[in-house]
Amino acid sequence: MSTPRPADLDTCVYCPKLCRHVCPVAVGSAREAAAPSNMALHPWRFLRGDGSVSLAREAAALCVHCDACTDHCDVHRPLGDLLAAVRHQLLPPAPAAAPGPIEGAGRRVAVEADDRRWAEALAEHLGEPVARLRTDDHLGAAHLAHPLADGTHAAALRALLQGRVAVVADHRSLSALRAVGITAEHLVDRVALADEPGTSHHPCLGPRLPGATVPGALACCGARERLQEVHPDTARQVAAHLGRTLSDEGEGPLKSPDSACACALRDAGFAVRDPVDALLHPLH
């Protein structure tokens, strides 16, 4: 999306916070500054030429782009898209680590994005060799999401994974691969997590498990790069609120179809099972 005009944000700035109750960041953090109308205010002032760059950057980084506000809005203003465009203007592309190397042989490659090693377990589960690719930045997902990112990292990923099928456990790595046209599978489609007891959340990105009925305002666990980078305390508050709500909604352990979301919930103090847990430690 091109740089928005001030008029593009007029409706949201002058709205009496009619979508506040569906914004996961506003609800989870209980911060009025995180209400969508207030998120729009400082970027609107910046675009008019009389606002603070730093305040505009901080406000735009609060949005997790789940589009709950747009879905609820009577005129469906694309606030998430507008704030993303402002973020891209004010924040440079995140650096991306050089991908690789791939360890081992196999047509499928397990993309391990945290400290758990699960390539061998997937190989046993599938009955075929599975290689391993470790990543500390979800294959450079934040870098690839920026419109000003050059093609160097994308080309390196394509060359590294040419002729292979990547298997991921989180939406960040999946979005990185999709952004550069690489075939990928999600681990949640290979394990029995959906059949396990417990309460699952309904993430704003990535795969969703059947029966995850938590309202949209509680969908986000705070596992978004810019929110975690610019507002780490708010990200933890969002995750803590979701964890408490899931605990109150149903019986049994918490479970998440996405390991990035599960990591955010664990950091907030909750025990969570995700696809990697289901693969490494199946319930029998």
PDB file of C-alpha atoms in Angstrom:
ATOM      1  CA  MET A   1       0.000   0.000   0.000  1.00  0.00           C
ATOM      2  CA  SER A   2       1.263   3.490  -0.834  1.00  0.00           C
ATOM      3  CA  THR A   3       1.746   6.109   1.877  1.00  0.00           C
ATOM      4  CA  PRO A   4      -1.716   7.065   3.159  1.00  0.00           C
ATOM      5  CA  ARG A   5      -3.039  10.609   3.145  1.00  0.00           C
ATOM      6  CA  PRO A   6      -4.294  12.283   6.323  1.00  0.00           C
ATOM      7  CA  ALA A   7      -7.841  12.047   4.960  1.00  0.00           C
ATOM      8  CA  ASP A   8      -7.544   8.248   4.863  1.00  0.00           C
ATOM      9  CA  LEU A   9      -7.387   8.248   8.675  1.00  0.00           C
ATOM     10  CA  ASP A  10     -10.049  10.909   9.302  1.00  0.00           C
ATOM     11  CA  THR A  11     -12.844   8.418   9.946  1.00  0.00           C
ATOM     12  CA  CYS A  12     -10.827   6.485  12.537  1.00  0.00           C
ATOM     13  CA  VAL A  13      -9.454   9.582  14.273  1.00  0.00           C
ATOM     14  CA  TYR A  14     -12.907  11.105  14.724  1.00  0.00           C
ATOM     15  CA  CYS A  15     -14.626   7.804  15.578  1.00  0.00           C
ATOM     16  CA  PRO A  16     -15.777   7.583  19.232  1.00  0.00           C
ATOM     17  CA  LYS A  17     -13.878   4.309  19.743  1.00  0.00           C
ATOM     18  CA  LEU A  18     -16.682   2.130  18.414  1.00  0.00           C
ATOM     19  CA  CYS A  19     -14.308  -0.734  17.667  1.00  0.00           C
ATOM     20  CA  ARG A  20     -12.248  -0.578  20.860  1.00  0.00           C
ATOM     21  CA  HIS A  21     -13.906  -3.683  22.299  1.00  0.00           C
ATOM     22  CA  VAL A  22     -12.756  -5.866  19.372  1.00  0.00           C
ATOM     23  CA  CYS A  23      -9.131  -4.722  19.365  1.00  0.00           C
ATOM     24  CA  PRO A  24      -6.996  -7.408  21.060  1.00  0.00           C
ATOM     25  CA  VAL A  25      -4.288  -4.913  22.012  1.00  0.00           C
ATOM     26  CA  ALA A  26      -6.715  -2.411  23.558  1.00  0.00           C
ATOM     27  CA  VAL A  27      -8.601  -5.159  25.396  1.00  0.00           C
ATOM     28  CA  GLY A  28      -5.524  -7.096  26.459  1.00  0.00           C
ATOM     29  CA  SER A  29      -3.484  -4.117  27.649  1.00  0.00           C
ATOM     30  CA  ALA A  30      -6.390  -2.022  29.011  1.00  0.00           C
ATOM     31  CA  ARG A  31      -4.583   1.012  27.579  1.00  0.00           C
ATOM     32  CA  GLU A  32      -6.640   3.790  26.024  1.00  0.00           C
ATOM     33  CA  ALA A  33      -3.610   4.702  23.907  1.00  0.00           C
ATOM     34  CA  ALA A  34      -4.045   1.290  22.278  1.00  0.00           C
ATOM     35  CA  ALA A  35      -7.634   1.893  21.171  1.00  0.00           C
ATOM     36  CA  PRO A  36      -7.731   1.886  17.354  1.00  0.00           C
ATOM     37  CA  SER A  37      -8.872   5.520  17.206  1.00  0.00           C
ATOM     38  CA  ASN A  38      -5.898   6.521  19.327  1.00  0.00           C
ATOM     39  CA  MET A  39      -3.529   4.349  17.307  1.00  0.00           C
ATOM     40  CA  ALA A  40      -4.583   6.392  14.289  1.00  0.00           C
ATOM     41  CA  LEU A  41      -4.193   9.802  15.951  1.00  0.00           C
ATOM     42  CA  HIS A  42      -0.418  10.293  15.956  1.00  0.00           C
ATOM     43  CA  PRO A  43       0.105   8.826  12.460  1.00  0.00           C
ATOM     44  CA  TRP A  44      -2.660  11.172  11.245  1.00  0.00           C
ATOM     45  CA  ARG A  45      -0.880  14.151  12.804  1.00  0.00           C
ATOM     46  CA  PHE A  46       2.432  13.011  11.318  1.00  0.00           C
ATOM     47  CA  LEU A  47       0.909  12.731   7.849  1.00  0.00           C
ATOM     48  CA  ARG A  48      -0.494  16.253   8.218  1.00  0.00           C
ATOM     49  CA  GLY A  49       3.017  17.500   8.940  1.00  0.00           C
ATOM     50  CA  ASP A  50       2.436  18.692  12.509  1.00  0.00           C
ATOM     51  CA  GLY A  51       3.018  15.521  14.517  1.00  0.00           C
ATOM     52  CA  SER A  52       5.884  13.707  16.192  1.00  0.00           C
ATOM     53  CA  VAL A  53       7.686  11.032  14.195  1.00  0.00           C
ATOM     54  CA  SER A  54       8.484   9.016  17.336  1.00  0.00           C
ATOM     55  CA  LEU A  55       4.886   9.113  18.590  1.00  0.00           C
ATOM     56  CA  ALA A  56       3.594   8.133  15.163  1.00  0.00           C
ATOM     57  CA  ARG A  57       6.030   5.221  15.037  1.00  0.00           C
ATOM     58  CA  GLU A  58       5.045   4.013  18.504  1.00  0.00           C
ATOM     59  CA  ALA A  59       1.322   4.303  17.767  1.00  0.00           C
ATOM     60  CA  ALA A  60       1.555   2.459  14.445  1.00  0.00           C
ATOM     61  CA  ALA A  61       3.580  -0.326  16.087  1.00  0.00           C
ATOM     62  CA  LEU A  62       0.703  -1.055  18.503  1.00  0.00           C
ATOM     63  CA  CYS A  63      -1.427  -2.475  15.677  1.00  0.00           C
ATOM     64  CA  VAL A  64      -1.106  -6.232  15.129  1.00  0.00           C
ATOM     65  CA  HIS A  65      -2.990  -6.053  11.818  1.00  0.00           C
ATOM     66  CA  CYS A  66      -5.588  -8.642  12.819  1.00  0.00           C
ATOM     67  CA  ASP A  67      -8.290  -6.575  11.033  1.00  0.00           C
ATOM     68  CA  ALA A  68     -10.834  -7.056  13.827  1.00  0.00           C
ATOM     69  CA  CYS A  69     -11.528  -3.306  13.744  1.00  0.00           C
ATOM     70  CA  THR A  70     -12.164  -3.360   9.985  1.00  0.00           C
ATOM     71  CA  ASP A  71     -14.489  -6.354  10.308  1.00  0.00           C
ATOM     72  CA  HIS A  72     -16.500  -4.547  12.985  1.00  0.00           C
ATOM     73  CA  CYS A  73     -16.502  -1.131  11.296  1.00  0.00           C
ATOM     74  CA  ASP A  74     -19.761  -0.131   9.558  1.00  0.00           C
ATOM     75  CA  VAL A  75     -17.747   1.445   6.738  1.00  0.00           C
ATOM     76  CA  HIS A  76     -14.939  -1.128   6.882  1.00  0.00           C
ATOM     77  CA  ARG A  77     -12.022   1.285   7.064  1.00  0.00           C
ATOM     78  CA  PRO A  78      -8.766  -0.661   6.466  1.00  0.00           C
ATOM     79  CA  LEU A  79      -7.005   0.711   9.536  1.00  0.00           C
ATOM     80  CA  GLY A  80      -4.597  -2.217   9.759  1.00  0.00           C
ATOM     81  CA  ASP A  81      -3.422  -1.616   6.189  1.00  0.00           C
ATOM     82  CA  LEU A  82      -3.110   2.125   6.789  1.00  0.00           C
ATOM     83  CA  LEU A  83      -1.069   1.729   9.972  1.00  0.00           C
ATOM     84  CA  ALA A  84       1.106  -0.896   8.310  1.00  0.00           C
ATOM     85  CA  ALA A  85       1.879   1.601   5.541  1.00  0.00           C
ATOM     86  CA  VAL A  86       2.861   4.208   8.134  1.00  0.00           C
ATOM     87  CA  ARG A  87       5.002   1.639   9.983  1.00  0.00           C
ATOM     88  CA  HIS A  88       6.808   0.773   6.783  1.00  0.00           C
ATOM     89  CA  GLN A  89       7.484   4.459   6.149  1.00  0.00           C
ATOM     90  CA  LEU A  90       8.812   5.114   9.655  1.00  0.00           C
ATOM     91  CA  LEU A  91      10.580   1.829  10.465  1.00  0.00           C
ATOM     92  CA  PRO A  92      13.293   0.442   8.167  1.00  0.00           C
ATOM     93  CA  PRO A  93      13.323  -3.221   7.149  1.00  0.00           C
ATOM     94  CA  ALA A  94      14.412  -5.446  10.005  1.00  0.00           C
ATOM     95  CA  PRO A  95      17.790  -7.104   9.424  1.00  0.00           C
ATOM     96  CA  ALA A  96      17.666 -10.729   8.296  1.00  0.00           C
ATOM     97  CA  ALA A  97      20.162 -13.413   9.230  1.00  0.00           C
ATOM     98  CA  ALA A  98      21.698 -15.377   6.396  1.00  0.00           C
ATOM     99  CA  PRO A  99      19.648 -18.596   6.067  1.00  0.00           C
ATOM    100  CA  GLY A 100      21.177 -22.009   6.505  1.00  0.00           C
ATOM    101  CA  PRO A 101      22.878 -24.296   6.457  1.00  0.00           C
ATOM    102  CA  ILE A 102      20.530 -27.238   6.027  1.00  0.00           C
ATOM    103  CA  GLU A 103      21.635 -30.216   8.116  1.00  0.00           C
ATOM    104  CA  GLY A 104      21.016 -33.744   6.912  1.00  0.00           C
ATOM    105  CA  ALA A 105      19.317 -35.277   3.914  1.00  0.00           C
ATOM    106  CA  GLY A 106      15.675 -35.487   2.989  1.00  0.00           C
ATOM    107  CA  ARG A 107      13.178 -33.875   0.664  1.00  0.00           C
ATOM    108  CA  ARG A 108      11.402 -32.328   3.658  1.00  0.00           C
ATOM    109  CA  VAL A 109      13.169 -29.805   5.879  1.00  0.00           C
ATOM    110  CA  ALA A 110      12.034 -29.121   9.455  1.00  0.00           C
ATOM    111  CA  VAL A 111      12.323 -25.388  10.145  1.00  0.00           C
ATOM    112  CA  GLU A 112      13.187 -25.197  13.853  1.00  0.00           C
ATOM    113  CA  ALA A 113      12.511 -21.675  15.123  1.00  0.00           C
ATOM    114  CA  ASP A 114      13.088 -22.156  18.856  1.00  0.00           C
ATOM    115  CA  ASP A 115      15.389 -24.277  21.022  1.00  0.00           C
ATOM    116  CA  ARG A 116      13.502 -27.530  20.417  1.00  0.00           C
ATOM    117  CA  ARG A 117      14.902 -30.043  17.923  1.00  0.00           C
ATOM    118  CA  TRP A 118      12.177 -31.997  16.174  1.00  0.00           C
ATOM    119  CA  ALA A 119      13.510 -33.017  12.750  1.00  0.00           C
ATOM    120  CA  GLU A 120      14.316 -36.560  13.947  1.00  0.00           C
ATOM    121  CA  ALA A 121      10.864 -36.983  15.508  1.00  0.00           C
ATOM    122  CA  LEU A 122       9.223 -35.830  12.282  1.00  0.00           C
ATOM    123  CA  ALA A 123      11.359 -38.282  10.300  1.00  0.00           C
ATOM    124  CA  GLU A 124      10.188 -41.129  12.547  1.00  0.00           C
ATOM    125  CA  HIS A 125       6.598 -39.903  12.323  1.00  0.00           C
ATOM    126  CA  LEU A 126       6.665 -39.767   8.524  1.00  0.00           C
ATOM    127  CA  GLY A 127       8.895 -42.769   7.941  1.00  0.00           C
ATOM    128  CA  GLU A 128      11.264 -40.814   5.706  1.00  0.00           C
ATOM    129  CA  PRO A 129      14.440 -38.748   6.116  1.00  0.00           C
ATOM    130  CA  VAL A 130      13.908 -35.147   7.241  1.00  0.00           C
ATOM    131  CA  ALA A 131      16.613 -32.481   7.166  1.00  0.00           C
ATOM    132  CA  ARG A 132      16.914 -29.615   9.648  1.00  0.00           C
ATOM    133  CA  LEU A 133      17.074 -25.838   9.200  1.00  0.00           C
ATOM    134  CA  ARG A 134      17.597 -23.756  12.334  1.00  0.00           C
ATOM    135  CA  THR A 135      16.482 -20.110  12.381  1.00  0.00           C
ATOM    136  CA  ASP A 136      16.641 -17.401  15.034  1.00  0.00           C
ATOM    137  CA  ASP A 137      14.502 -14.883  13.123  1.00  0.00           C
ATOM    138  CA  HIS A 138      11.792 -17.053  11.574  1.00  0.00           C
ATOM    139  CA  LEU A 139      13.647 -17.086   8.244  1.00  0.00           C
ATOM    140  CA  GLY A 140      13.707 -13.286   8.163  1.00  0.00           C
ATOM    141  CA  ALA A 141       9.914 -12.915   8.202  1.00  0.00           C
ATOM    142  CA  ALA A 142       9.984  -9.347   9.544  1.00  0.00           C
ATOM    143  CA  HIS A 143      12.510  -8.330   6.888  1.00  0.00           C
ATOM    144  CA  LEU A 144      10.527  -9.889   4.035  1.00  0.00           C
ATOM    145  CA  ALA A 145       7.284  -8.232   5.157  1.00  0.00           C
ATOM    146  CA  HIS A 146       8.745  -4.764   4.537  1.00  0.00           C
ATOM    147  CA  PRO A 147       8.110  -3.363   1.033  1.00  0.00           C
ATOM    148  CA  LEU A 148      11.577  -1.781   0.942  1.00  0.00           C
ATOM    149  CA  ALA A 149      13.426  -5.036   1.564  1.00  0.00           C
ATOM    150  CA  ASP A 150      15.750  -5.874  -1.317  1.00  0.00           C
ATOM    151  CA  GLY A 151      15.635  -9.277  -2.967  1.00  0.00           C
ATOM    152  CA  THR A 152      18.916 -10.591  -1.565  1.00  0.00           C
ATOM    153  CA  HIS A 153      17.455 -12.531   1.350  1.00  0.00           C
ATOM    154  CA  ALA A 154      14.553 -13.870  -0.716  1.00  0.00           C
ATOM    155  CA  ALA A 155      16.959 -15.150  -3.362  1.00  0.00           C
ATOM    156  CA  ALA A 156      19.104 -16.829  -0.701  1.00  0.00           C
ATOM    157  CA  LEU A 157      16.078 -18.617   0.756  1.00  0.00           C
ATOM    158  CA  ARG A 158      14.915 -19.821  -2.648  1.00  0.00           C
ATOM    159  CA  ALA A 159      18.388 -21.122  -3.510  1.00  0.00           C
ATOM    160  CA  LEU A 160      18.732 -22.870  -0.143  1.00  0.00           C
ATOM    161  CA  LEU A 161      15.374 -24.661  -0.314  1.00  0.00           C
ATOM    162  CA  GLN A 162      15.187 -25.344  -4.039  1.00  0.00           C
ATOM    163  CA  GLY A 163      13.574 -28.713  -4.654  1.00  0.00           C
ATOM    164  CA  ARG A 164      12.664 -29.206  -0.972  1.00  0.00           C
ATOM    165  CA  VAL A 165       9.479 -28.934   1.065  1.00  0.00           C
ATOM    166  CA  ALA A 166       9.800 -26.871   4.248  1.00  0.00           C
ATOM    167  CA  VAL A 167       7.810 -27.963   7.297  1.00  0.00           C
ATOM    168  CA  VAL A 168       7.181 -25.156   9.791  1.00  0.00           C
ATOM    169  CA  ALA A 169       5.514 -24.907  13.191  1.00  0.00           C
ATOM    170  CA  ASP A 170       4.835 -21.164  13.274  1.00  0.00           C
ATOM    171  CA  HIS A 171       3.092 -18.564  11.144  1.00  0.00           C
ATOM    172  CA  ARG A 172       6.097 -16.248  10.968  1.00  0.00           C
ATOM    173  CA  SER A 173       8.264 -18.801   9.168  1.00  0.00           C
ATOM    174  CA  LEU A 174       5.318 -19.810   6.995  1.00  0.00           C
ATOM    175  CA  SER A 175       4.711 -16.198   5.956  1.00  0.00           C
ATOM    176  CA  ALA A 176       8.392 -15.799   5.074  1.00  0.00           C
ATOM    177  CA  LEU A 177       8.329 -18.848   2.829  1.00  0.00           C
ATOM    178  CA  ARG A 178       5.086 -17.875   1.157  1.00  0.00           C
ATOM    179  CA  ALA A 179       6.449 -14.382   0.531  1.00  0.00           C
ATOM    180  CA  VAL A 180       9.213 -15.826  -1.631  1.00  0.00           C
ATOM    181  CA  GLY A 181       7.159 -18.574  -3.286  1.00  0.00           C
ATOM    182  CA  ILE A 182       8.583 -21.604  -1.462  1.00  0.00           C
ATOM    183  CA  THR A 183       6.432 -24.690  -0.930  1.00  0.00           C
ATOM    184  CA  ALA A 184       5.734 -25.216   2.765  1.00  0.00           C
ATOM    185  CA  GLU A 185       3.656 -27.375   5.093  1.00  0.00           C
ATOM    186  CA  HIS A 186       2.543 -26.634   8.638  1.00  0.00           C
ATOM    187  CA  LEU A 187       3.341 -29.202  11.302  1.00  0.00           C
ATOM    188  CA  VAL A 188      -0.116 -28.851  12.869  1.00  0.00           C
ATOM    189  CA  ASP A 189      -1.508 -30.749   9.853  1.00  0.00           C
ATOM    190  CA  ARG A 190       0.728 -33.729  10.694  1.00  0.00           C
ATOM    191  CA  VAL A 191       0.057 -34.216  14.403  1.00  0.00           C
ATOM    192  CA  ALA A 192      -2.947 -34.957  16.615  1.00  0.00           C
ATOM    193  CA  LEU A 193      -3.059 -31.656  18.519  1.00  0.00           C
ATOM    194  CA  ALA A 194      -6.605 -30.932  17.325  1.00  0.00           C
ATOM    195  CA  ASP A 195      -7.836 -34.122  19.001  1.00  0.00           C
ATOM    196  CA  GLU A 196      -6.205 -33.406  22.352  1.00  0.00           C
ATOM    197  CA  PRO A 197      -8.249 -32.123  25.308  1.00  0.00           C
ATOM    198  CA  GLY A 198      -7.912 -28.504  26.283  1.00  0.00           C
ATOM    199  CA  THR A 199      -8.804 -24.999  25.204  1.00  0.00           C
ATOM    200  CA  SER A 200      -7.375 -23.593  21.997  1.00  0.00           C
ATOM    201  CA  HIS A 201      -7.153 -19.998  20.902  1.00  0.00           C
ATOM    202  CA  HIS A 202      -8.180 -18.651  17.507  1.00  0.00           C
ATOM    203  CA  PRO A 203      -5.038 -16.883  16.247  1.00  0.00           C
ATOM    204  CA  CYS A 204      -5.255 -13.868  13.988  1.00  0.00           C
ATOM    205  CA  LEU A 205      -2.625 -15.453  11.738  1.00  0.00           C
ATOM    206  CA  GLY A 206      -1.600 -18.992  10.957  1.00  0.00           C
ATOM    207  CA  PRO A 207      -3.573 -22.252  11.295  1.00  0.00           C
ATOM    208  CA  ARG A 208      -6.623 -22.640  13.478  1.00  0.00           C
ATOM    209  CA  LEU A 209      -7.846 -25.714  15.308  1.00  0.00           C
ATOM    210  CA  PRO A 210     -11.449 -26.921  15.095  1.00  0.00           C
ATOM    211  CA  GLY A 211     -13.526 -25.756  18.028  1.00  0.00           C
ATOM    212  CA  ALA A 212     -11.456 -22.653  18.801  1.00  0.00           C
ATOM    213  CA  THR A 213     -14.290 -20.259  19.525  1.00  0.00           C
ATOM    214  CA  VAL A 214     -12.643 -17.514  21.578  1.00  0.00           C
ATOM    215  CA  PRO A 215     -14.025 -14.130  20.431  1.00  0.00           C
ATOM    216  CA  GLY A 216     -12.030 -12.165  17.878  1.00  0.00           C
ATOM    217  CA  ALA A 217     -11.112  -9.470  20.394  1.00  0.00           C
ATOM    218  CA  LEU A 218      -9.087 -12.093  22.203  1.00  0.00           C
ATOM    219  CA  ALA A 219      -7.544 -13.691  19.137  1.00  0.00           C
ATOM    220  CA  CYS A 220      -4.086 -12.147  19.309  1.00  0.00           C
ATOM    221  CA  CYS A 221      -1.451 -13.474  21.689  1.00  0.00           C
ATOM    222  CA  GLY A 222       0.884 -10.529  21.111  1.00  0.00           C
ATOM    223  CA  ALA A 223       3.307 -12.555  18.978  1.00  0.00           C
ATOM    224  CA  ARG A 224       3.843  -9.875  16.357  1.00  0.00           C
ATOM    225  CA  GLU A 225       7.360  -8.654  15.644  1.00  0.00           C
ATOM    226  CA  ARG A 226       6.818  -4.904  15.761  1.00  0.00           C
ATOM    227  CA  LEU A 227       4.598  -5.038  18.849  1.00  0.00           C
ATOM    228  CA  GLN A 228       7.167  -7.164  20.684  1.00  0.00           C
ATOM    229  CA  GLU A 229      10.027  -4.976  19.495  1.00  0.00           C
ATOM    230  CA  VAL A 230       8.533  -1.532  20.220  1.00  0.00           C
ATOM    231  CA  HIS A 231       6.074  -2.365  23.035  1.00  0.00           C
ATOM    232  CA  PRO A 232       7.342  -5.515  24.802  1.00  0.00           C
ATOM    233  CA  ASP A 233       5.372  -4.847  28.001  1.00  0.00           C
ATOM    234  CA  THR A 234       2.152  -4.394  26.041  1.00  0.00           C
ATOM    235  CA  ALA A 235       2.833  -7.615  24.102  1.00  0.00           C
ATOM    236  CA  ARG A 236       3.164  -9.498  27.400  1.00  0.00           C
ATOM    237  CA  GLN A 237      -0.055  -7.928  28.715  1.00  0.00           C
ATOM    238  CA  VAL A 238      -1.920  -9.043  25.594  1.00  0.00           C
ATOM    239  CA  ALA A 239      -0.593 -12.581  25.989  1.00  0.00           C
ATOM    240  CA  ALA A 240      -1.422 -12.651  29.714  1.00  0.00           C
ATOM    241  CA  HIS A 241      -4.992 -11.506  29.062  1.00  0.00           C
ATOM    242  CA  LEU A 242      -5.498 -14.159  26.398  1.00  0.00           C
ATOM    243  CA  GLY A 243      -4.042 -16.846  28.655  1.00  0.00           C
ATOM    244  CA  ARG A 244      -6.356 -15.908  31.516  1.00  0.00           C
ATOM    245  CA  THR A 245      -9.355 -15.840  29.191  1.00  0.00           C
ATOM    246  CA  LEU A 246      -8.555 -19.239  27.709  1.00  0.00           C
ATOM    247  CA  SER A 247      -8.125 -20.653  31.213  1.00  0.00           C
ATOM    248  CA  ASP A 248     -11.573 -19.329  32.160  1.00  0.00           C
ATOM    249  CA  GLU A 249     -13.241 -20.422  28.903  1.00  0.00           C
ATOM    250  CA  GLY A 250     -12.710 -24.160  29.225  1.00  0.00           C
ATOM    251  CA  GLU A 251     -11.209 -27.063  31.071  1.00  0.00           C
ATOM    252  CA  GLY A 252      -7.911 -28.757  30.431  1.00  0.00           C
ATOM    253  CA  PRO A 253      -4.554 -27.409  29.300  1.00  0.00           C
ATOM    254  CA  LEU A 254      -4.076 -24.573  26.863  1.00  0.00           C
ATOM    255  CA  LYS A 255      -3.072 -25.500  23.345  1.00  0.00           C
ATOM    256  CA  SER A 256      -2.060 -23.431  20.372  1.00  0.00           C
ATOM    257  CA  PRO A 257      -1.851 -24.449  16.720  1.00  0.00           C
ATOM    258  CA  ASP A 258       1.126 -22.143  16.288  1.00  0.00           C
ATOM    259  CA  SER A 259       4.441 -22.330  18.122  1.00  0.00           C
ATOM    260  CA  ALA A 260       5.061 -18.550  17.936  1.00  0.00           C
ATOM    261  CA  CYS A 261       1.763 -17.904  19.706  1.00  0.00           C
ATOM    262  CA  ALA A 262       2.500 -20.671  22.199  1.00  0.00           C
ATOM    263  CA  CYS A 263       5.872 -19.100  22.966  1.00  0.00           C
ATOM    264  CA  ALA A 264       4.214 -15.754  23.728  1.00  0.00           C
ATOM    265  CA  LEU A 265       1.736 -17.459  26.058  1.00  0.00           C
ATOM    266  CA  ARG A 266       4.524 -19.393  27.798  1.00  0.00           C
ATOM    267  CA  ASP A 267       6.470 -16.169  28.313  1.00  0.00           C
ATOM    268  CA  ALA A 268       3.349 -14.811  30.039  1.00  0.00           C
ATOM    269  CA  GLY A 269       3.438 -17.720  32.492  1.00  0.00           C
ATOM    270  CA  PHE A 270       1.045 -20.279  30.979  1.00  0.00           C
ATOM    271  CA  ALA A 271       1.625 -23.940  30.176  1.00  0.00           C
ATOM    272  CA  VAL A 272       0.770 -24.488  26.509  1.00  0.00           C
ATOM    273  CA  ARG A 273       0.981 -27.405  24.098  1.00  0.00           C
ATOM    274  CA  ASP A 274       1.705 -26.684  20.459  1.00  0.00           C
ATOM    275  CA  PRO A 275       2.402 -28.843  17.366  1.00  0.00           C
ATOM    276  CA  VAL A 276       6.024 -29.424  18.355  1.00  0.00           C
ATOM    277  CA  ASP A 277       4.936 -30.706  21.782  1.00  0.00           C
ATOM    278  CA  ALA A 278       2.361 -32.954  20.139  1.00  0.00           C
ATOM    279  CA  LEU A 279       5.088 -34.399  17.918  1.00  0.00           C
ATOM    280  CA  LEU A 280       7.759 -34.806  20.593  1.00  0.00           C
ATOM    281  CA  HIS A 281       5.481 -35.857  23.459  1.00  0.00           C
ATOM    282  CA  PRO A 282       2.246 -37.365  22.065  1.00  0.00           C
ATOM    283  CA  LEU A 283      -0.571 -38.134  24.482  1.00  0.00           C
ATOM    284  CA  HIS A 284      -1.544 -41.792  24.593  1.00  0.00           C
TER     285      HIS A 284
END
